[in-house]
Coordinates of C-alpha atoms and ligand atoms in Angstrom, one line a residue:
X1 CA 0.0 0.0 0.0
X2 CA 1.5 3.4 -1.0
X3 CA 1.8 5.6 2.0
X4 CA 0.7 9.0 3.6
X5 CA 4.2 10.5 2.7
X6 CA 4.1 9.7 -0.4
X7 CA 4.3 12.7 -2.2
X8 CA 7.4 12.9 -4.1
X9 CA 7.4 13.0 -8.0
X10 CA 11.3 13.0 -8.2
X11 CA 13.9 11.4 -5.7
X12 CA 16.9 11.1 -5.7
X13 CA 19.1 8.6 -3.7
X14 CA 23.1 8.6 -2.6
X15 CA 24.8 8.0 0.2
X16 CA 26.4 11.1 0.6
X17 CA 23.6 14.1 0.4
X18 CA 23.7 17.9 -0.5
X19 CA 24.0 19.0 3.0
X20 CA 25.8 17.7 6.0
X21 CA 26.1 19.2 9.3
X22 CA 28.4 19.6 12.3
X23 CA 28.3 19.9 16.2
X24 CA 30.7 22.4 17.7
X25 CA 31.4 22.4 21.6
X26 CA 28.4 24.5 22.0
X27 CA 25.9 21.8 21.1
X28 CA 25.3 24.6 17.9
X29 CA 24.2 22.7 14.5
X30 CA 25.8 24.3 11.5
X31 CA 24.8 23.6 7.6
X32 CA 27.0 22.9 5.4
X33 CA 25.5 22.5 1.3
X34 CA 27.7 21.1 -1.3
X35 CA 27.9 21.4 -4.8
X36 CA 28.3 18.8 -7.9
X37 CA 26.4 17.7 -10.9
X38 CA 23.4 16.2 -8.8
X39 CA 23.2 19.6 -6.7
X40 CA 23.2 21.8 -10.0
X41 CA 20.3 19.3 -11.7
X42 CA 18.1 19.1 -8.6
X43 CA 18.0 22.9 -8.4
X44 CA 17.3 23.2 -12.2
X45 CA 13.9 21.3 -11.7
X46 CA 12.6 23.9 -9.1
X47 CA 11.6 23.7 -5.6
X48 CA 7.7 23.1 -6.4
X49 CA 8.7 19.6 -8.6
X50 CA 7.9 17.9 -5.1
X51 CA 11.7 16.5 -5.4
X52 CA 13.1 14.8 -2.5
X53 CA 16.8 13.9 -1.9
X54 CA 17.3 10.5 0.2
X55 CA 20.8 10.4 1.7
X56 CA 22.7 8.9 4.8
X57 CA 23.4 10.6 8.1
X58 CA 27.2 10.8 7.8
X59 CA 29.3 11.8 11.1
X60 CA 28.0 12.8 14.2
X61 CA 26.6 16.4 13.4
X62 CA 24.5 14.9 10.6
X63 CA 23.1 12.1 13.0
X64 CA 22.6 14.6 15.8
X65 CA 20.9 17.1 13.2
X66 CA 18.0 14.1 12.6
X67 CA 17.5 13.4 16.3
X68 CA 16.8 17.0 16.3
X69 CA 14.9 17.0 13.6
X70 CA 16.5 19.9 12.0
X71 CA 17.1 19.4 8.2
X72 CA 16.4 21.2 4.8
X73 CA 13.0 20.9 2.5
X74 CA 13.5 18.3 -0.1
X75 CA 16.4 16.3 2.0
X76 CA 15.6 13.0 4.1
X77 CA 18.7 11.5 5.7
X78 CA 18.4 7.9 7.0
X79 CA 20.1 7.5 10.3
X80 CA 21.2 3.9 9.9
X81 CA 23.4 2.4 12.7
X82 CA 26.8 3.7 12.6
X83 CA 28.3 -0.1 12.7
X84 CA 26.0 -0.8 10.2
X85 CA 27.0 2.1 8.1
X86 CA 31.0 1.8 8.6
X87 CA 30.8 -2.2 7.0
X88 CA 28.7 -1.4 3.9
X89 CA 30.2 2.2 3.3
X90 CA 33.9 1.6 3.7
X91 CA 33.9 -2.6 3.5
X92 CA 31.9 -3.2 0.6
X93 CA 31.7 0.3 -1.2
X94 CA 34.6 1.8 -1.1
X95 CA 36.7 -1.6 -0.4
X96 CA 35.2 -4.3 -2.2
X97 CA 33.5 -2.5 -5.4
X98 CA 35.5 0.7 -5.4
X99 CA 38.9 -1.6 -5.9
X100 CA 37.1 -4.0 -8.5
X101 CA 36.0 -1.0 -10.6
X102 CA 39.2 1.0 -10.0
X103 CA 41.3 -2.4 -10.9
X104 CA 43.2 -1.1 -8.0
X105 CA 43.8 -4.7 -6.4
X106 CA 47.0 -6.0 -5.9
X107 CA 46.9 -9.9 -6.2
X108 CA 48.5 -12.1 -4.7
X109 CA 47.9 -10.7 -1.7
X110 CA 44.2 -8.7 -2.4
X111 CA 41.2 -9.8 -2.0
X112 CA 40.5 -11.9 0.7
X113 CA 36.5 -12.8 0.4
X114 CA 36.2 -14.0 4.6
X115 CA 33.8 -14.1 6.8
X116 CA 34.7 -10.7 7.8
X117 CA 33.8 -9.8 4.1
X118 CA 30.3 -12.0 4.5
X119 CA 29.8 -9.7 7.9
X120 CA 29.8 -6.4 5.9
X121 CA 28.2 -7.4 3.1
X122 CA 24.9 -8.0 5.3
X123 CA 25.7 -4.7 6.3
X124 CA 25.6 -3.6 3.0
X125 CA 22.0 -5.5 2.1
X126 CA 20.7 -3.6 5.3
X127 CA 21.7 -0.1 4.5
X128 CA 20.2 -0.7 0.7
X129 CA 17.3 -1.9 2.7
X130 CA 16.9 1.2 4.3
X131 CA 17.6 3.3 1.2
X132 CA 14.2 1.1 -0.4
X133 CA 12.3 1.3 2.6
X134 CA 12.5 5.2 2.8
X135 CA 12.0 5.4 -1.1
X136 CA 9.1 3.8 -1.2
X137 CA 7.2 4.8 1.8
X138 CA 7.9 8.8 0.1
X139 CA 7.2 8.1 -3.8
X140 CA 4.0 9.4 -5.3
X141 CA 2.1 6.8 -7.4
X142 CA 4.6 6.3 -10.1
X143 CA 7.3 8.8 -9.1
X144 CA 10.9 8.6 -10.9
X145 CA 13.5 7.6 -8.7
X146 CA 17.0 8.1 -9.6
X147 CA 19.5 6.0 -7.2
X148 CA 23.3 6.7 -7.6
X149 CA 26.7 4.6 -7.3
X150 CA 27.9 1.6 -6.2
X151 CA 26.8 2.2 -2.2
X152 CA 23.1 1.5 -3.4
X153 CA 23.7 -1.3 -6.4
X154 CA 20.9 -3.4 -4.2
X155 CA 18.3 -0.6 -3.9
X156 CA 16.7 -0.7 -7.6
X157 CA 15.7 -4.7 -7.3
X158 CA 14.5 -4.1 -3.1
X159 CA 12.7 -1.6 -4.2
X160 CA 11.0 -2.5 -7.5
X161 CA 9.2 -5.7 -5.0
X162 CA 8.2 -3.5 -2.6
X163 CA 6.9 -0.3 -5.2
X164 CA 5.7 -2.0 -8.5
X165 CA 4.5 1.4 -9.8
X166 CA 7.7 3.2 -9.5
X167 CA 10.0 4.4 -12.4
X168 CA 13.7 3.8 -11.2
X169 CA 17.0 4.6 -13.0
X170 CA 20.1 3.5 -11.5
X171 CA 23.4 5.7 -12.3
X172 CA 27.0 4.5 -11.4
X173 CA 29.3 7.2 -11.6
X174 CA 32.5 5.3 -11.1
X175 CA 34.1 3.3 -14.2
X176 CA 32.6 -0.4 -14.7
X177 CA 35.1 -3.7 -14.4
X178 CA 35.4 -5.7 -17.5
X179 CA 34.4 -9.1 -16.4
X180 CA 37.3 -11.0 -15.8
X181 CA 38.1 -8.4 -13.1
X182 CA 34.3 -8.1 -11.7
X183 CA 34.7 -11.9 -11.6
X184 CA 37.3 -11.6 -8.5
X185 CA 34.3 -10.8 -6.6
X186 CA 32.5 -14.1 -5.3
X187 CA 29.9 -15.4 -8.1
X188 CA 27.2 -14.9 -5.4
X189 CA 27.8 -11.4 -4.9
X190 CA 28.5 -10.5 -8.3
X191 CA 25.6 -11.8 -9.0
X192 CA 23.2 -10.3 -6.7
X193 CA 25.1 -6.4 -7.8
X194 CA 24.5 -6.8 -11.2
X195 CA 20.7 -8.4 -10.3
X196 CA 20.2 -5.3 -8.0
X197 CA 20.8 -2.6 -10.4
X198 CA 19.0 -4.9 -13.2
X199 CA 15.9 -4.1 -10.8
X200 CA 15.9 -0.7 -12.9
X201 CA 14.3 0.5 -15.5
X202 CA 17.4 2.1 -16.8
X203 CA 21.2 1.9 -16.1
X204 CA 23.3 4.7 -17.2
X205 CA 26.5 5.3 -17.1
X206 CA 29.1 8.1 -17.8
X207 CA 30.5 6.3 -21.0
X208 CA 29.7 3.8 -23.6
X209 CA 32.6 2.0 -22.4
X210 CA 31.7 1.4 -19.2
X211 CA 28.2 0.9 -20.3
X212 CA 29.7 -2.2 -22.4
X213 CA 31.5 -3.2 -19.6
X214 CA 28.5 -4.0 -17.5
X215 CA 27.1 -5.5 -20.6
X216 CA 29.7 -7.9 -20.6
X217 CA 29.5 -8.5 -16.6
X218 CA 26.1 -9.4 -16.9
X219 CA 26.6 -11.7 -19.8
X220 CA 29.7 -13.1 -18.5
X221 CA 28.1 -14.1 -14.7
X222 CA 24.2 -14.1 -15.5
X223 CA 24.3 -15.7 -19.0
X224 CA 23.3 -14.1 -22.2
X225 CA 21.1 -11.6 -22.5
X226 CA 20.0 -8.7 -20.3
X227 CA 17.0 -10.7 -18.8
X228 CA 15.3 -8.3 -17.0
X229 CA 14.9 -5.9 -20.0
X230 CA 16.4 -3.3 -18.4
X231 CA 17.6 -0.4 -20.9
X232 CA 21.2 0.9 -20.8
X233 CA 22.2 4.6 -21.0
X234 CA 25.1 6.6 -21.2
X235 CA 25.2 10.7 -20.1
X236 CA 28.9 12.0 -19.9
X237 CA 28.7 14.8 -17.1
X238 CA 29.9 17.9 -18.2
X239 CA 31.3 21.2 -16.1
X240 CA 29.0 23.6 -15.5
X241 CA 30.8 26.3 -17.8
X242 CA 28.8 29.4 -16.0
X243 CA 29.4 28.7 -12.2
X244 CA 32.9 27.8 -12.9
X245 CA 33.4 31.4 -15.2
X246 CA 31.5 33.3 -12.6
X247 CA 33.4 31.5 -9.3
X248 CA 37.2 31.6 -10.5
X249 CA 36.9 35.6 -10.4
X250 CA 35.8 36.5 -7.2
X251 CA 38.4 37.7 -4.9
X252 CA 38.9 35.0 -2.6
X253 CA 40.1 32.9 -5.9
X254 CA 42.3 36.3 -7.0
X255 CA 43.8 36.4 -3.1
X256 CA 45.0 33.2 -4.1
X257 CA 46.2 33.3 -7.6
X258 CA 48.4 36.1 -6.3
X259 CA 49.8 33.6 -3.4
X260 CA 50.2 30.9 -6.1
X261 CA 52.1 32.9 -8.4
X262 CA 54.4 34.4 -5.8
X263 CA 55.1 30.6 -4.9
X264 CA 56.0 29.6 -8.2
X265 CA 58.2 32.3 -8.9
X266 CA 60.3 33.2 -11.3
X267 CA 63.3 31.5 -13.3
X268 CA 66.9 32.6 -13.3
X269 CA 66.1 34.3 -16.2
X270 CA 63.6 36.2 -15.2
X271 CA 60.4 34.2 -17.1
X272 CA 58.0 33.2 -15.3
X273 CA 58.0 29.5 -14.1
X274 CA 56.0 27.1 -15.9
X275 CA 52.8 25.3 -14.0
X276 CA 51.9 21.4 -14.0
X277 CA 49.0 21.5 -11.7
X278 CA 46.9 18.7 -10.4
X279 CA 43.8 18.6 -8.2
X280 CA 42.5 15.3 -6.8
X281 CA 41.4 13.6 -3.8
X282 CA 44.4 11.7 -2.1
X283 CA 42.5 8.6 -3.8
X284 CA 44.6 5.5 -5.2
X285 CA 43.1 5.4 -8.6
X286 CA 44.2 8.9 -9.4
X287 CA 47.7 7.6 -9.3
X288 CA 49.2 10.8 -7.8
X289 CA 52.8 9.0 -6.9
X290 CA 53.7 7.8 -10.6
X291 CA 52.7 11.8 -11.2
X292 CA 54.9 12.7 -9.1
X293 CA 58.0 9.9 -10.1
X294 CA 57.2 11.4 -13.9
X295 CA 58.0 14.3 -12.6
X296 CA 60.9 13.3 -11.4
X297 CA 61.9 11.9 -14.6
X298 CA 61.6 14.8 -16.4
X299 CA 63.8 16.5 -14.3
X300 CA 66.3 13.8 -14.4
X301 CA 66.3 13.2 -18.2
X302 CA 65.7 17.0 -19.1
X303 CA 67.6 18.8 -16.9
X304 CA 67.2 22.4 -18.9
X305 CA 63.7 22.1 -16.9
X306 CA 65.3 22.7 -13.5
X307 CA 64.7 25.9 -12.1
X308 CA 61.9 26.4 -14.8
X309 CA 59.0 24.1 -13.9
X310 CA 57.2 23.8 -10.6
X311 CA 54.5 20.9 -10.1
X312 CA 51.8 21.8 -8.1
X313 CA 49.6 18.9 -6.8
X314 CA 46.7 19.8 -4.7
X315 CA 46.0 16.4 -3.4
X316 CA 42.7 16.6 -0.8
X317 CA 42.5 14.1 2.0
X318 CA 39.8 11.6 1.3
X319 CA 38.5 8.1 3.3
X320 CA 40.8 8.2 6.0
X321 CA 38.9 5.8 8.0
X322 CA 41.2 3.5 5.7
X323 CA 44.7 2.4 6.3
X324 CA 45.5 1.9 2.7
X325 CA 44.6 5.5 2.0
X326 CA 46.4 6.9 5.0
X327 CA 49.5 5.0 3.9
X328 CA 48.7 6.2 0.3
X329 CA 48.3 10.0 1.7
X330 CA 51.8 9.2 3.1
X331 CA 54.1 7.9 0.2
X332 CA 52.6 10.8 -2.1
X333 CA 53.9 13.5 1.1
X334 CA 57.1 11.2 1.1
X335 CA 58.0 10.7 -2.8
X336 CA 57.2 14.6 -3.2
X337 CA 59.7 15.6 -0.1
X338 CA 62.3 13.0 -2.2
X339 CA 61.6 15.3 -5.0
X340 CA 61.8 19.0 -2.9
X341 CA 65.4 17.6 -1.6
X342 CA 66.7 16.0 -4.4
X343 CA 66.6 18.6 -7.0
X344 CA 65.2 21.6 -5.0
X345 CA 67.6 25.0 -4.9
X346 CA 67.3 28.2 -2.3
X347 CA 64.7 29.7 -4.9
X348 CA 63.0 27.0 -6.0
X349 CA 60.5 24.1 -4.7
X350 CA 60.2 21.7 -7.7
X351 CA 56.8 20.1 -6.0
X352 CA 54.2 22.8 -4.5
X353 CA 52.0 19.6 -2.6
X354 CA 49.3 20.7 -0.7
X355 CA 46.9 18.5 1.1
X356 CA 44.4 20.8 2.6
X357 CA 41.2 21.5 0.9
X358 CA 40.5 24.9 -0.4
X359 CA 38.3 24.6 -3.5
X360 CA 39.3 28.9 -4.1
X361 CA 42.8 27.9 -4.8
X362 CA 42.0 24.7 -6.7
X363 CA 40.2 27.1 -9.0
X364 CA 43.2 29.8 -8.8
X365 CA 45.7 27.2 -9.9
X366 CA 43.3 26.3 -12.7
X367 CA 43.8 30.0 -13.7
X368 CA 47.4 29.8 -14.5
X369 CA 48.1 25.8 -15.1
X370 CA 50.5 25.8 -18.0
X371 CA 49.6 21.7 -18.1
X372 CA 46.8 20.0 -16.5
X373 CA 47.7 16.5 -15.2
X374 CA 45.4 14.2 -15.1
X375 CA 46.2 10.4 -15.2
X376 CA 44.0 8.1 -13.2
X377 CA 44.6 4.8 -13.8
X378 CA 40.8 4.4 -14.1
X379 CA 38.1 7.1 -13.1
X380 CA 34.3 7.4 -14.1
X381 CA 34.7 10.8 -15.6
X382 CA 37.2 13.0 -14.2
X383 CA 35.4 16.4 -13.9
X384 CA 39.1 18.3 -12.8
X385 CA 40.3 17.3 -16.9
X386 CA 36.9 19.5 -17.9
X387 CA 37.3 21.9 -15.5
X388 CA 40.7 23.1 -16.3
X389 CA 40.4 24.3 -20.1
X390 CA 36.9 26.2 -19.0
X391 CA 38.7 28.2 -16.7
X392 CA 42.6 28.6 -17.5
X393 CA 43.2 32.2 -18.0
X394 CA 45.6 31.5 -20.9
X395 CA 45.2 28.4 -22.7
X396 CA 46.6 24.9 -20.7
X397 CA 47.9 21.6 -22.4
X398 CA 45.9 18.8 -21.0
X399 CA 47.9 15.5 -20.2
X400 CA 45.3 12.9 -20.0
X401 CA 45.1 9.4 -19.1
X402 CA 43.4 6.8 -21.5
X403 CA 41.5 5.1 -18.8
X404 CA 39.5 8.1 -17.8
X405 CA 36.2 8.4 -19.0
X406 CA 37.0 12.0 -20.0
X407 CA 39.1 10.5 -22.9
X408 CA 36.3 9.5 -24.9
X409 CA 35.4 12.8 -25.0
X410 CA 38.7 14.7 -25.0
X411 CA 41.0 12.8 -26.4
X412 CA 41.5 14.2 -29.4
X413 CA 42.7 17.7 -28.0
X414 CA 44.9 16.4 -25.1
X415 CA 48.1 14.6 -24.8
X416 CA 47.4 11.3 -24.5
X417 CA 49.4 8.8 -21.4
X418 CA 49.0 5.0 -20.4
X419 CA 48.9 5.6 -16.5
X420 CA 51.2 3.2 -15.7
X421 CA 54.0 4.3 -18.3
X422 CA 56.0 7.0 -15.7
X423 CA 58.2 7.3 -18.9
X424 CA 56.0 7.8 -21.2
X425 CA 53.9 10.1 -18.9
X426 CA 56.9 12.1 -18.3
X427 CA 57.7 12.6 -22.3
X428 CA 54.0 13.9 -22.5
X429 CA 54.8 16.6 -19.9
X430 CA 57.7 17.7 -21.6
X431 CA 55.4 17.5 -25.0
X432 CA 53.1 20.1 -23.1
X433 CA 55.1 22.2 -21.7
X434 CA 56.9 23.2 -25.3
X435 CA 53.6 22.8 -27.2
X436 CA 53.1 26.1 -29.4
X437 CA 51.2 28.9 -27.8
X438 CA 49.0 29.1 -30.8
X439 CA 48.1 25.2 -30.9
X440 CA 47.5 25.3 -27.1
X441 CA 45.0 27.7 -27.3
X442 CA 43.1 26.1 -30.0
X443 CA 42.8 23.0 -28.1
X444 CA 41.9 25.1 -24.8
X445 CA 38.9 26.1 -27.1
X446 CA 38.4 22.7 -28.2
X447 CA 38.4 21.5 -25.6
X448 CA 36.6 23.9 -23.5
X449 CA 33.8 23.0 -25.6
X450 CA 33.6 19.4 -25.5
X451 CA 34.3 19.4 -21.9
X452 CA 30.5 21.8 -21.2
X453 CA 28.3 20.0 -24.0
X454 CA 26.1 18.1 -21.4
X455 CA 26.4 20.4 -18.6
X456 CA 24.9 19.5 -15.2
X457 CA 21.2 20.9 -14.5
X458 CA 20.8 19.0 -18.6
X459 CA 22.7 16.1 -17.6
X460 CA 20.2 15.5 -14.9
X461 CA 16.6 16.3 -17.3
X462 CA 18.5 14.1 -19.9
X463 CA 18.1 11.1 -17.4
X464 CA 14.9 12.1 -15.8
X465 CA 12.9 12.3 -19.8
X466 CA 14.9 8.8 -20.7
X467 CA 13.2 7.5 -17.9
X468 CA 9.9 8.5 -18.9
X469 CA 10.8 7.5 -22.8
Ligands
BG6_501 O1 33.3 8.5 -0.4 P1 32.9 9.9 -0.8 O2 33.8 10.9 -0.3 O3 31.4 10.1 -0.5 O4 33.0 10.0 -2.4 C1 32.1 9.3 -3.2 C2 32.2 9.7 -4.6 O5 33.5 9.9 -5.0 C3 33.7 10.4 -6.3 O6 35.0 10.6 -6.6 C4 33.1 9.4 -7.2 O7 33.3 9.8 -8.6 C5 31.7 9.1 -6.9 O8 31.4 8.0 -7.7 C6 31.5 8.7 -5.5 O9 30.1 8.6 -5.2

């Protein structure tokens, strides 16, 4: 039976929400709203669409703001048992399917599929429980429901048995595992992840090769054919081309283009210093320490770039609850310092790392980036290779990985590097770094405008009228 609450034409469901709160020492509850493509597209249907955002409680200030009952219109977040929560969120998400999808295991020695792994998967089947329950007790009669990532693969089948009516799409934003990696994961499990999200009416991804990729999962561990009929869609996120415009030139971003520049310096001759900037989160499949060791390279096997070039990585702390990102957060501090004392001079730091986040200067260093680099060994999108070109002040060489989802749609323009090839990667940067003005700023343009073709608010409608379709 549908519900009293159910009301909602349009919800959305993610684990991590538009708002989160936190508790100071005074008890005192303070807001905090993010931004991103799901923000941006939420707020483009108006607040009267009777939307509603379905999101965990993450963190204490969050889980004290819903035994409050403070919160914002349009937001419900689930306050699911913090044990519960801690298994299926950092044991099965962003351990278990986050590795397989990233390829970022290193057998022999990872995965181990143990009881403790059995222990947070029912984790993981409660907390997509909870996800259905709310979702269907707040759908209207035949509401659209759009569930996101690999936190909530489950919640599409859960709730299409327990709300018939509803319309549900199911978007992964992270890259898909060819098969004969997906297949690491036990058969069971694969099976029911690919089953859950086959409870959709539509699964969409942010390329056609990822979108292939769970084609071939499914085929691979559930036998040919998709059986449930679900349809398959792809929607490649773009930047949002006027926020980004409008929000590099205020004057917090200027304060800090001025620092950055001062930092960079100049070179004994008197030019300014060249920029290789990256922005990530410290995150493993970014692959921030071969960056840096092709950085290295450069300066070893090119030494007229001493004194001339300064890297600056802005690398944001992300998942700590982890050990294997705190170690990672480490060796990226500890290979850069290698770097600083190895080739560094009085008036010259060859590595600007910076590991606090401070999205002002992210978008200041965007300004001046000579070369953007971005090579993840696999990533969904990567929205930092759009970013850059929209906003560089000058024109910037984009070094791009081929296993981002951004190279099927920017390939053409950047400089292309296999992740793993530190050689190869380092070649590219020098390629960059003496690429002709003129050709640099045609492929800025270029690229500019391939990179804000499907920008966020339409990125969202696109999904919502496939839906309908
Ligand atoms: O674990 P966090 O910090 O909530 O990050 C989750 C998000 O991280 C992003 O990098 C991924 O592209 C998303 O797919 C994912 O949902």
């Amino acid at each position: 039976m549908v519900s009293t609450r159910a009301t909602h034409n349009i919800l959305v469901a993610s684990n991590r929400g538009p708002v989160s709160y936190t508790l100071d020492e005074t008890g005192a509850l303070t807001a905090k709203r993010g931004g991103g493509g799901l923000v941006s597209g939420l707020s483009a249907i108006g607040p009267d669409a009777g939307a509603l955002w379905v999101c965990s409680a993450l963190g204490d200030g969050d889980r004290e703001a819903v035994r409050r009952g403070v919160g914002e219109d349009g937001v419900r977040m689930l306050d699911i048992d913090a044990d519960t929560h801690e298994a299926a969120y950092n044991g099965i998400a962003n351990s278990a399917l986050w590795f397989v999808h990233h390829l970022l295991y290193q057998t022999p020695l990872e995965p181990v599929f143990d009881k403790e792994f059995r222990r947070q998967w029912a984790a993981y089947e409660t907390y997509n429980h909870a996800f259905a329950e709310a979702l269907a007790e707040e759908a209207a009669e035949g509401a659209a429901v759009l569930v996101q990532d690999y936190h909530l693969t489950l919640v599409p089948r859960m709730l299409r048995e327990l709300r018939p009516d509803l319309r549900i799409g199911h978007f992964s934003h992270t890259p898909w595992a060819p098969p004969e990696y997906f297949r690491l994961l036990p058969d069971d499990i694969a099976a029911k992840v690919l089953g859950g999200i086959l409870g959709a009416d539509r699964a969409a991804f942010l390329t056609q090769r990822w979108a292939d990729a769970f084609t071939d999962c499914c085929h691979a561990v559930l036998g040919p054919g998709i059986p449930s009929g679900t349809r398959i869609g792809v929607h490649g996120l773009g930047a949002d081309a006027d926020f980004l415009r409008e929000r590099s030139h205020r004057p917090d971003v200027d304060e800090r283009l001025a620092v950055l520049r001062e930092q960079i310096g100049t070179a004994p001759d008197g030019s300014a210093r060249k920029a290789i900037v990256r922005v990530d989160r410290t995150e493993l499949s970014k692959n921030i320490v071969r960056g840096l060791l092709a950085f290295r390279e450069l300066l070893e096997e090119r030494p007229e770039w001493r004194e001339r070039v300064v890297h600056v990585a802005f690398a944001y702390p992300s998942r700590q609850d982890l050990a294997v990102y705190r170690d990672y957060t480490a060796e990226v501090q500890r290979v850069a310092d290698g770097i600083n004392s190895q080739y560094g001079t009085p008036g010259w730091t060859p590595v600007l790392l910076n590991l606090k986040d401070d999205f002002a200067r992210s978008l200041a260093s965007y300004r001046l980036a000579d070369v953007a680099l971005v090579n993840p060994i696999r990533d969904g999108m990567n929205l930092v290779a759009k970013e850059v070109p929209v906003v560089s002040d000058d024109g910037c060489v984009l070094v791009l990985s081929r296993e981002a989802g951004a190279y099927e749609e920017l390939g053409e323009d950047a400089v292309v590097v296999n992740p793993y090839d530190v050689s190869g990667t380092a070649r590219a940067l020098h390629e960059a770094l003496t690429m002709p003005v003129g050709e640099r700023a045609e492929r800025t343009k270029r690229l500019a405008a391939a990179a804000t073709a499907l920008p966020p608010a339409q990125w969202f409608l696109d999904q919502l009228h496939a839906l309908d379709s």
